[in-house]
Amino acid sequence: MKDYKKYYIIPAPPEDVYKALTNPATLQLWTGEPAVMSEIPGSEFSLWEDSIVGLNIEFDPGKKIVQQWYFGGDEEELSIVTIKLHPHAQGTSVELRHTNIPDEAYDDIVEGWNDVYFASLLEFYGDE
């Protein structure tokens, strides 16, 4: 199991980034796919036609999202994604921490975070 941590700068206020990550209609706008998402702890979510599925754990509106991501196996340790949003001079500093990523999935997950998830979000907000 491996952990991944990275910061991204999104050119939008934290409240807008939070909405983009939690509102199903807004998620669909930047992912291009229908999304299943709720801000209710204990609810399941699905993005990119079930490419990303998991359980919502905690929400602090405009500030933090905590989710468990499923990898389809019997993982002994939960894979937890924590996204913290901090005000930044250029919009929002997004602090991503993804723990307990299965070794065989690590490279694909890191590539997904950088080249798909946050690349799509940056494109949505007009950062070339």
Short mmCIF file of N, CA, C and O in Angstrom, two decimals:
data_model
loop_
_atom_site.label_atom_id
_atom_site.label_comp_id
_atom_site.label_asym_id
_atom_site.label_seq_id
_atom_site.Cartn_x
_atom_site.Cartn_y
_atom_site.Cartn_z
N MET A 1 0.84 -1.19 0.00
CA MET A 1 0.00 0.00 0.00
C MET A 1 0.88 1.25 0.00
O MET A 1 1.90 1.29 0.67
N LYS A 2 0.45 2.23 -0.78
CA LYS A 2 1.20 3.48 -0.88
C LYS A 2 0.28 4.67 -0.63
O LYS A 2 -0.94 4.55 -0.75
N ASP A 3 0.90 5.80 -0.29
CA ASP A 3 0.16 7.05 -0.09
C ASP A 3 0.61 8.04 -1.15
O ASP A 3 1.74 7.98 -1.66
N TYR A 4 -0.28 8.99 -1.47
CA TYR A 4 0.02 10.03 -2.44
C TYR A 4 -0.48 11.35 -1.89
O TYR A 4 -1.60 11.43 -1.38
N LYS A 5 0.35 12.40 -2.00
CA LYS A 5 -0.06 13.73 -1.56
C LYS A 5 0.43 14.74 -2.58
O LYS A 5 1.57 14.66 -3.05
N LYS A 6 -0.45 15.68 -2.93
CA LYS A 6 -0.07 16.72 -3.88
C LYS A 6 -0.96 17.94 -3.68
O LYS A 6 -2.09 17.82 -3.20
N TYR A 7 -0.44 19.10 -4.06
CA TYR A 7 -1.21 20.35 -4.04
C TYR A 7 -1.47 20.79 -5.48
O TYR A 7 -0.62 20.64 -6.36
N TYR A 8 -2.67 21.31 -5.69
CA TYR A 8 -3.06 21.84 -6.99
C TYR A 8 -3.61 23.25 -6.75
O TYR A 8 -4.25 23.50 -5.72
N ILE A 9 -3.40 24.14 -7.70
CA ILE A 9 -3.98 25.48 -7.63
C ILE A 9 -5.11 25.55 -8.66
O ILE A 9 -4.88 25.34 -9.85
N ILE A 10 -6.32 25.83 -8.18
CA ILE A 10 -7.49 25.93 -9.05
C ILE A 10 -7.92 27.40 -9.07
O ILE A 10 -8.13 27.99 -8.00
N PRO A 11 -8.07 28.00 -10.26
CA PRO A 11 -8.40 29.43 -10.34
C PRO A 11 -9.89 29.72 -10.10
O PRO A 11 -10.60 30.21 -10.97
N ALA A 12 -10.34 29.38 -8.89
CA ALA A 12 -11.74 29.62 -8.49
C ALA A 12 -11.77 29.64 -6.96
O ALA A 12 -10.90 29.05 -6.32
N PRO A 13 -12.75 30.31 -6.36
CA PRO A 13 -12.84 30.35 -4.90
C PRO A 13 -13.11 28.96 -4.31
O PRO A 13 -13.72 28.11 -4.98
N PRO A 14 -12.69 28.71 -3.06
CA PRO A 14 -12.90 27.40 -2.44
C PRO A 14 -14.36 26.94 -2.47
O PRO A 14 -14.63 25.75 -2.67
N GLU A 15 -15.31 27.86 -2.29
CA GLU A 15 -16.73 27.47 -2.29
C GLU A 15 -17.13 26.90 -3.65
O GLU A 15 -17.91 25.95 -3.73
N ASP A 16 -16.60 27.48 -4.73
CA ASP A 16 -16.91 27.00 -6.08
C ASP A 16 -16.26 25.64 -6.34
O ASP A 16 -16.87 24.75 -6.95
N VAL A 17 -15.02 25.47 -5.91
CA VAL A 17 -14.33 24.19 -6.09
C VAL A 17 -15.04 23.10 -5.30
O VAL A 17 -15.25 21.99 -5.80
N TYR A 18 -15.45 23.43 -4.09
CA TYR A 18 -16.19 22.47 -3.26
C TYR A 18 -17.46 22.02 -3.98
O TYR A 18 -17.75 20.82 -4.07
N LYS A 19 -18.19 22.98 -4.52
CA LYS A 19 -19.42 22.65 -5.25
C LYS A 19 -19.12 21.78 -6.47
O LYS A 19 -19.84 20.82 -6.77
N ALA A 20 -18.02 22.09 -7.17
CA ALA A 20 -17.64 21.30 -8.34
C ALA A 20 -17.32 19.85 -7.97
O ALA A 20 -17.47 18.96 -8.79
N LEU A 21 -16.87 19.63 -6.74
CA LEU A 21 -16.50 18.29 -6.29
C LEU A 21 -17.65 17.54 -5.62
O LEU A 21 -17.54 16.33 -5.41
N THR A 22 -18.73 18.24 -5.27
CA THR A 22 -19.79 17.60 -4.50
C THR A 22 -21.18 17.66 -5.14
O THR A 22 -22.05 16.89 -4.76
N ASN A 23 -21.39 18.57 -6.07
CA ASN A 23 -22.72 18.72 -6.67
C ASN A 23 -22.79 17.86 -7.94
O ASN A 23 -21.99 18.05 -8.86
N PRO A 24 -23.74 16.90 -8.03
CA PRO A 24 -23.78 16.00 -9.18
C PRO A 24 -23.89 16.73 -10.52
O PRO A 24 -23.24 16.34 -11.50
N ALA A 25 -24.67 17.79 -10.59
CA ALA A 25 -24.83 18.53 -11.85
C ALA A 25 -23.52 19.20 -12.25
O ALA A 25 -23.13 19.19 -13.43
N THR A 26 -22.83 19.81 -11.28
CA THR A 26 -21.56 20.47 -11.57
C THR A 26 -20.48 19.44 -11.90
O THR A 26 -19.66 19.65 -12.80
N LEU A 27 -20.48 18.32 -11.18
CA LEU A 27 -19.54 17.24 -11.50
C LEU A 27 -19.70 16.80 -12.96
O LEU A 27 -18.71 16.59 -13.66
N GLN A 28 -20.93 16.67 -13.39
CA GLN A 28 -21.17 16.24 -14.77
C GLN A 28 -20.64 17.25 -15.77
O GLN A 28 -20.14 16.89 -16.83
N LEU A 29 -20.72 18.54 -15.43
CA LEU A 29 -20.23 19.59 -16.33
C LEU A 29 -18.74 19.42 -16.61
O LEU A 29 -18.29 19.59 -17.75
N TRP A 30 -17.93 19.14 -15.59
CA TRP A 30 -16.48 19.07 -15.82
C TRP A 30 -15.95 17.66 -16.07
O TRP A 30 -14.85 17.51 -16.61
N THR A 31 -16.72 16.62 -15.71
CA THR A 31 -16.25 15.26 -16.01
C THR A 31 -16.79 14.78 -17.36
O THR A 31 -16.24 13.86 -17.96
N GLY A 32 -17.89 15.38 -17.81
CA GLY A 32 -18.49 14.96 -19.06
C GLY A 32 -19.32 13.69 -18.94
O GLY A 32 -19.80 13.15 -19.93
N GLU A 33 -19.50 13.20 -17.72
CA GLU A 33 -20.26 11.97 -17.47
C GLU A 33 -21.24 12.21 -16.34
O GLU A 33 -20.96 12.98 -15.42
N PRO A 34 -22.39 11.51 -16.33
CA PRO A 34 -23.29 11.59 -15.18
C PRO A 34 -22.55 11.15 -13.91
O PRO A 34 -21.71 10.25 -13.95
N ALA A 35 -22.86 11.82 -12.81
CA ALA A 35 -22.20 11.52 -11.54
C ALA A 35 -23.25 11.21 -10.47
O ALA A 35 -24.31 11.82 -10.45
N VAL A 36 -22.91 10.29 -9.60
CA VAL A 36 -23.73 10.01 -8.43
C VAL A 36 -22.95 10.55 -7.24
O VAL A 36 -21.84 10.10 -6.95
N MET A 37 -23.51 11.58 -6.58
CA MET A 37 -22.81 12.21 -5.46
C MET A 37 -23.84 12.83 -4.52
O MET A 37 -24.86 13.35 -4.96
N SER A 38 -23.54 12.75 -3.24
CA SER A 38 -24.37 13.36 -2.21
C SER A 38 -23.45 13.83 -1.10
O SER A 38 -22.38 13.24 -0.89
N GLU A 39 -23.85 14.88 -0.39
CA GLU A 39 -23.05 15.35 0.74
C GLU A 39 -23.48 14.68 2.05
O GLU A 39 -23.19 15.19 3.12
N ILE A 40 -24.12 13.55 1.95
CA ILE A 40 -24.57 12.83 3.14
C ILE A 40 -23.51 11.79 3.52
O ILE A 40 -23.24 10.88 2.73
N PRO A 41 -22.88 11.93 4.70
CA PRO A 41 -21.93 10.91 5.13
C PRO A 41 -22.60 9.54 5.14
O PRO A 41 -23.74 9.39 5.56
N GLY A 42 -21.89 8.56 4.61
CA GLY A 42 -22.42 7.21 4.53
C GLY A 42 -23.04 6.88 3.18
O GLY A 42 -23.36 5.73 2.91
N SER A 43 -23.19 7.90 2.31
CA SER A 43 -23.73 7.67 0.97
C SER A 43 -22.60 7.23 0.03
O SER A 43 -21.44 7.61 0.21
N GLU A 44 -22.95 6.44 -0.98
CA GLU A 44 -21.96 6.02 -1.96
C GLU A 44 -21.94 7.00 -3.13
O GLU A 44 -22.92 7.69 -3.39
N PHE A 45 -20.80 7.05 -3.82
CA PHE A 45 -20.67 7.92 -4.98
C PHE A 45 -20.08 7.16 -6.15
O PHE A 45 -19.48 6.09 -5.97
N SER A 46 -20.26 7.71 -7.34
CA SER A 46 -19.73 7.11 -8.56
C SER A 46 -19.43 8.22 -9.57
O SER A 46 -20.26 9.09 -9.81
N LEU A 47 -18.23 8.18 -10.14
CA LEU A 47 -17.80 9.15 -11.14
C LEU A 47 -17.25 8.41 -12.36
O LEU A 47 -16.75 7.29 -12.26
N TRP A 48 -17.30 9.07 -13.51
CA TRP A 48 -16.75 8.52 -14.75
C TRP A 48 -17.24 7.09 -15.00
O TRP A 48 -16.44 6.18 -15.17
N GLU A 49 -18.56 6.93 -15.04
CA GLU A 49 -19.19 5.63 -15.33
C GLU A 49 -18.61 4.51 -14.46
O GLU A 49 -18.21 3.47 -14.95
N ASP A 50 -18.57 4.75 -13.17
CA ASP A 50 -18.10 3.79 -12.17
C ASP A 50 -16.59 3.54 -12.21
O ASP A 50 -16.10 2.59 -11.60
N SER A 51 -15.83 4.41 -12.89
CA SER A 51 -14.38 4.28 -12.83
C SER A 51 -13.88 4.61 -11.43
O SER A 51 -12.86 4.08 -10.99
N ILE A 52 -14.58 5.51 -10.75
CA ILE A 52 -14.27 5.87 -9.37
C ILE A 52 -15.55 5.65 -8.57
O ILE A 52 -16.58 6.26 -8.87
N VAL A 53 -15.49 4.78 -7.59
CA VAL A 53 -16.63 4.52 -6.71
C VAL A 53 -16.15 4.45 -5.28
O VAL A 53 -14.99 4.11 -5.01
N GLY A 54 -17.05 4.79 -4.35
CA GLY A 54 -16.65 4.74 -2.96
C GLY A 54 -17.75 5.22 -2.04
O GLY A 54 -18.93 5.28 -2.41
N LEU A 55 -17.33 5.57 -0.84
CA LEU A 55 -18.23 5.95 0.25
C LEU A 55 -17.85 7.34 0.75
O LEU A 55 -16.68 7.61 1.02
N ASN A 56 -18.85 8.22 0.85
CA ASN A 56 -18.61 9.55 1.42
C ASN A 56 -18.55 9.43 2.94
O ASN A 56 -19.44 8.85 3.55
N ILE A 57 -17.51 10.01 3.53
CA ILE A 57 -17.30 9.89 4.98
C ILE A 57 -17.59 11.20 5.71
O ILE A 57 -18.28 11.21 6.72
N GLU A 58 -17.03 12.30 5.20
CA GLU A 58 -17.12 13.56 5.95
C GLU A 58 -17.11 14.74 4.98
O GLU A 58 -16.41 14.72 3.97
N PHE A 59 -17.88 15.77 5.34
CA PHE A 59 -17.91 17.01 4.56
C PHE A 59 -17.82 18.21 5.51
O PHE A 59 -18.48 18.23 6.54
N ASP A 60 -16.99 19.19 5.14
CA ASP A 60 -16.96 20.48 5.80
C ASP A 60 -17.11 21.49 4.66
O ASP A 60 -16.14 21.77 3.95
N PRO A 61 -18.36 21.97 4.42
CA PRO A 61 -18.64 22.77 3.23
C PRO A 61 -17.62 23.87 2.96
O PRO A 61 -17.30 24.67 3.83
N GLY A 62 -17.11 23.86 1.73
CA GLY A 62 -16.13 24.85 1.30
C GLY A 62 -14.73 24.59 1.78
O GLY A 62 -13.80 25.32 1.42
N LYS A 63 -14.52 23.53 2.59
CA LYS A 63 -13.20 23.31 3.20
C LYS A 63 -12.64 21.91 3.05
O LYS A 63 -11.44 21.75 2.84
N LYS A 64 -13.48 20.88 3.19
CA LYS A 64 -12.91 19.54 3.23
C LYS A 64 -13.91 18.47 2.78
O LYS A 64 -15.09 18.57 3.07
N ILE A 65 -13.37 17.44 2.10
CA ILE A 65 -14.13 16.27 1.68
C ILE A 65 -13.30 15.05 2.05
O ILE A 65 -12.10 15.01 1.75
N VAL A 66 -13.92 14.05 2.67
CA VAL A 66 -13.24 12.80 2.99
C VAL A 66 -14.07 11.66 2.43
O VAL A 66 -15.27 11.59 2.67
N GLN A 67 -13.40 10.80 1.65
CA GLN A 67 -14.09 9.67 1.01
C GLN A 67 -13.25 8.40 1.15
O GLN A 67 -12.02 8.46 1.23
N GLN A 68 -13.93 7.26 1.14
CA GLN A 68 -13.27 5.98 1.00
C GLN A 68 -13.43 5.55 -0.45
O GLN A 68 -14.54 5.57 -0.97
N TRP A 69 -12.33 5.18 -1.10
CA TRP A 69 -12.38 4.71 -2.48
C TRP A 69 -12.30 3.19 -2.48
O TRP A 69 -11.49 2.60 -1.76
N TYR A 70 -13.13 2.57 -3.31
CA TYR A 70 -13.15 1.12 -3.44
C TYR A 70 -12.22 0.71 -4.58
O TYR A 70 -12.16 1.36 -5.62
N PHE A 71 -11.54 -0.42 -4.38
CA PHE A 71 -10.69 -0.96 -5.44
C PHE A 71 -11.10 -2.35 -5.86
O PHE A 71 -10.39 -3.03 -6.59
N GLY A 72 -12.25 -2.81 -5.40
CA GLY A 72 -12.79 -4.07 -5.88
C GLY A 72 -12.20 -5.32 -5.27
O GLY A 72 -12.56 -6.42 -5.63
N GLY A 73 -11.31 -5.17 -4.32
CA GLY A 73 -10.73 -6.33 -3.65
C GLY A 73 -11.08 -6.31 -2.18
O GLY A 73 -11.89 -5.50 -1.72
N ASP A 74 -10.49 -7.21 -1.46
CA ASP A 74 -10.70 -7.26 0.00
C ASP A 74 -9.53 -6.57 0.68
O ASP A 74 -8.68 -7.21 1.29
N GLU A 75 -9.46 -5.25 0.53
CA GLU A 75 -8.36 -4.51 1.13
C GLU A 75 -8.48 -4.56 2.66
O GLU A 75 -9.55 -4.39 3.21
N GLU A 76 -7.35 -4.82 3.29
CA GLU A 76 -7.34 -4.85 4.74
C GLU A 76 -7.44 -3.44 5.32
O GLU A 76 -8.02 -3.24 6.38
N GLU A 77 -6.84 -2.48 4.61
CA GLU A 77 -6.87 -1.10 5.08
C GLU A 77 -7.69 -0.27 4.11
O GLU A 77 -7.60 -0.44 2.90
N LEU A 78 -8.48 0.65 4.64
CA LEU A 78 -9.33 1.49 3.80
C LEU A 78 -8.47 2.49 3.02
O LEU A 78 -7.53 3.06 3.55
N SER A 79 -8.82 2.69 1.75
CA SER A 79 -8.16 3.69 0.93
C SER A 79 -8.95 4.99 1.08
O SER A 79 -10.09 5.08 0.64
N ILE A 80 -8.35 5.96 1.75
CA ILE A 80 -9.03 7.20 2.11
C ILE A 80 -8.49 8.38 1.29
O ILE A 80 -7.29 8.58 1.21
N VAL A 81 -9.41 9.14 0.70
CA VAL A 81 -9.08 10.37 -0.02
C VAL A 81 -9.55 11.54 0.83
O VAL A 81 -10.73 11.62 1.19
N THR A 82 -8.63 12.44 1.14
CA THR A 82 -8.96 13.67 1.86
C THR A 82 -8.58 14.84 0.97
O THR A 82 -7.43 14.95 0.53
N ILE A 83 -9.56 15.69 0.68
CA ILE A 83 -9.33 16.88 -0.12
C ILE A 83 -9.64 18.08 0.76
O ILE A 83 -10.76 18.24 1.24
N LYS A 84 -8.60 18.90 1.00
CA LYS A 84 -8.77 20.13 1.78
C LYS A 84 -8.62 21.32 0.85
O LYS A 84 -7.72 21.35 0.01
N LEU A 85 -9.51 22.29 1.01
CA LEU A 85 -9.51 23.48 0.17
C LEU A 85 -9.08 24.68 0.99
O LEU A 85 -9.66 24.97 2.04
N HIS A 86 -8.05 25.37 0.52
CA HIS A 86 -7.51 26.54 1.22
C HIS A 86 -7.57 27.76 0.30
O HIS A 86 -7.19 27.66 -0.88
N PRO A 87 -8.02 28.92 0.81
CA PRO A 87 -7.97 30.14 -0.01
C PRO A 87 -6.53 30.40 -0.47
O PRO A 87 -5.58 30.16 0.27
N HIS A 88 -6.39 30.88 -1.69
CA HIS A 88 -5.07 31.13 -2.27
C HIS A 88 -5.19 32.40 -3.12
O HIS A 88 -6.26 32.71 -3.63
N ALA A 89 -4.09 33.10 -3.28
CA ALA A 89 -4.09 34.35 -4.07
C ALA A 89 -4.62 34.11 -5.48
O ALA A 89 -5.23 35.00 -6.07
N GLN A 90 -4.43 32.92 -6.03
CA GLN A 90 -4.88 32.62 -7.39
C GLN A 90 -6.19 31.83 -7.40
O GLN A 90 -6.59 31.32 -8.43
N GLY A 91 -6.84 31.70 -6.25
CA GLY A 91 -8.11 30.98 -6.17
C GLY A 91 -8.15 30.04 -4.99
O GLY A 91 -8.40 30.45 -3.87
N THR A 92 -7.87 28.75 -5.26
CA THR A 92 -7.91 27.73 -4.21
C THR A 92 -6.69 26.84 -4.30
O THR A 92 -6.33 26.37 -5.38
N SER A 93 -6.06 26.62 -3.15
CA SER A 93 -5.03 25.60 -3.05
C SER A 93 -5.73 24.32 -2.58
O SER A 93 -6.34 24.29 -1.52
N VAL A 94 -5.67 23.29 -3.42
CA VAL A 94 -6.29 22.02 -3.11
C VAL A 94 -5.21 21.08 -2.58
O VAL A 94 -4.23 20.81 -3.26
N GLU A 95 -5.40 20.62 -1.35
CA GLU A 95 -4.47 19.66 -0.75
C GLU A 95 -5.10 18.27 -0.87
O GLU A 95 -6.13 17.99 -0.27
N LEU A 96 -4.49 17.43 -1.68
CA LEU A 96 -4.97 16.07 -1.88
C LEU A 96 -4.10 15.09 -1.11
O LEU A 96 -2.87 15.14 -1.21
N ARG A 97 -4.74 14.20 -0.35
CA ARG A 97 -4.02 13.11 0.31
C ARG A 97 -4.83 11.84 0.07
O ARG A 97 -6.01 11.77 0.44
N HIS A 98 -4.21 10.87 -0.57
CA HIS A 98 -4.86 9.58 -0.85
C HIS A 98 -4.01 8.50 -0.19
O HIS A 98 -2.85 8.30 -0.55
N THR A 99 -4.56 7.82 0.79
CA THR A 99 -3.81 6.83 1.56
C THR A 99 -4.23 5.40 1.19
O THR A 99 -5.33 5.17 0.69
N ASN A 100 -3.31 4.48 1.45
CA ASN A 100 -3.55 3.04 1.26
C ASN A 100 -4.01 2.70 -0.15
O ASN A 100 -4.99 1.99 -0.36
N ILE A 101 -3.26 3.19 -1.13
CA ILE A 101 -3.52 2.83 -2.52
C ILE A 101 -2.84 1.48 -2.77
O ILE A 101 -1.64 1.34 -2.49
N PRO A 102 -3.57 0.50 -3.29
CA PRO A 102 -2.92 -0.79 -3.59
C PRO A 102 -1.73 -0.59 -4.52
O PRO A 102 -1.79 0.19 -5.48
N ASP A 103 -0.62 -1.29 -4.24
CA ASP A 103 0.62 -1.11 -5.01
C ASP A 103 0.38 -1.24 -6.51
O ASP A 103 0.90 -0.44 -7.29
N GLU A 104 -0.42 -2.23 -6.91
CA GLU A 104 -0.62 -2.47 -8.34
C GLU A 104 -1.46 -1.38 -9.01
O GLU A 104 -1.45 -1.25 -10.22
N ALA A 105 -2.16 -0.58 -8.22
CA ALA A 105 -3.00 0.50 -8.77
C ALA A 105 -2.34 1.87 -8.66
O ALA A 105 -2.83 2.84 -9.24
N TYR A 106 -1.21 1.97 -7.94
CA TYR A 106 -0.64 3.27 -7.60
C TYR A 106 -0.36 4.14 -8.83
O TYR A 106 -0.79 5.30 -8.89
N ASP A 107 0.37 3.63 -9.82
CA ASP A 107 0.74 4.45 -10.98
C ASP A 107 -0.50 4.95 -11.72
O ASP A 107 -0.56 6.11 -12.14
N ASP A 108 -1.49 4.07 -11.88
CA ASP A 108 -2.72 4.47 -12.57
C ASP A 108 -3.49 5.52 -11.77
O ASP A 108 -4.06 6.45 -12.35
N ILE A 109 -3.51 5.39 -10.45
CA ILE A 109 -4.22 6.35 -9.60
C ILE A 109 -3.55 7.73 -9.67
O ILE A 109 -4.21 8.75 -9.84
N VAL A 110 -2.22 7.76 -9.55
CA VAL A 110 -1.50 9.03 -9.62
C VAL A 110 -1.71 9.69 -10.99
O VAL A 110 -1.99 10.89 -11.08
N GLU A 111 -1.62 8.90 -12.05
CA GLU A 111 -1.87 9.43 -13.39
C GLU A 111 -3.30 9.95 -13.50
O GLU A 111 -3.53 11.01 -14.08
N GLY A 112 -4.24 9.23 -12.93
CA GLY A 112 -5.64 9.67 -12.95
C GLY A 112 -5.85 10.98 -12.23
O GLY A 112 -6.56 11.86 -12.72
N TRP A 113 -5.23 11.12 -11.05
CA TRP A 113 -5.36 12.38 -10.31
C TRP A 113 -4.83 13.55 -11.14
O TRP A 113 -5.45 14.60 -11.24
N ASN A 114 -3.65 13.37 -11.73
CA ASN A 114 -2.98 14.46 -12.42
C ASN A 114 -3.52 14.72 -13.83
O ASN A 114 -3.74 15.87 -14.20
N ASP A 115 -3.71 13.66 -14.60
CA ASP A 115 -4.01 13.80 -16.02
C ASP A 115 -5.51 13.79 -16.35
O ASP A 115 -5.90 14.16 -17.46
N VAL A 116 -6.33 13.34 -15.42
CA VAL A 116 -7.76 13.28 -15.68
C VAL A 116 -8.52 14.14 -14.67
O VAL A 116 -9.11 15.16 -15.02
N TYR A 117 -8.50 13.76 -13.40
CA TYR A 117 -9.32 14.41 -12.38
C TYR A 117 -9.02 15.91 -12.29
O TYR A 117 -9.86 16.74 -12.58
N PHE A 118 -7.80 16.25 -11.88
CA PHE A 118 -7.49 17.68 -11.70
C PHE A 118 -7.23 18.38 -13.02
O PHE A 118 -7.49 19.58 -13.14
N ALA A 119 -6.77 17.67 -14.06
CA ALA A 119 -6.64 18.29 -15.38
C ALA A 119 -8.02 18.73 -15.90
O ALA A 119 -8.17 19.82 -16.45
N SER A 120 -9.03 17.88 -15.70
CA SER A 120 -10.40 18.22 -16.14
C SER A 120 -10.94 19.39 -15.34
O SER A 120 -11.61 20.28 -15.89
N LEU A 121 -10.69 19.41 -14.04
CA LEU A 121 -11.16 20.51 -13.20
C LEU A 121 -10.50 21.82 -13.59
O LEU A 121 -11.14 22.87 -13.68
N LEU A 122 -9.19 21.78 -13.85
CA LEU A 122 -8.47 22.98 -14.29
C LEU A 122 -9.00 23.47 -15.63
O LEU A 122 -9.17 24.67 -15.83
N GLU A 123 -9.25 22.56 -16.53
CA GLU A 123 -9.80 22.94 -17.84
C GLU A 123 -11.19 23.57 -17.68
O GLU A 123 -11.50 24.55 -18.35
N PHE A 124 -11.99 23.03 -16.78
CA PHE A 124 -13.32 23.56 -16.52
C PHE A 124 -13.25 25.02 -16.08
O PHE A 124 -14.07 25.85 -16.46
N TYR A 125 -12.26 25.34 -15.28
CA TYR A 125 -12.10 26.72 -14.79
C TYR A 125 -11.24 27.59 -15.71
O TYR A 125 -10.87 28.70 -15.35
N GLY A 126 -10.90 27.07 -16.89
CA GLY A 126 -10.26 27.90 -17.91
C GLY A 126 -8.77 28.06 -17.78
O GLY A 126 -8.20 28.96 -18.38
N ASP A 127 -8.10 27.18 -16.99
CA ASP A 127 -6.63 27.28 -16.89
C ASP A 127 -6.04 26.46 -18.00
O ASP A 127 -6.22 25.26 -18.09
N GLU A 128 -5.32 27.11 -18.87
CA GLU A 128 -4.76 26.41 -20.03
C GLU A 128 -3.48 25.73 -19.66
O GLU A 128 -2.45 26.19 -19.53
#
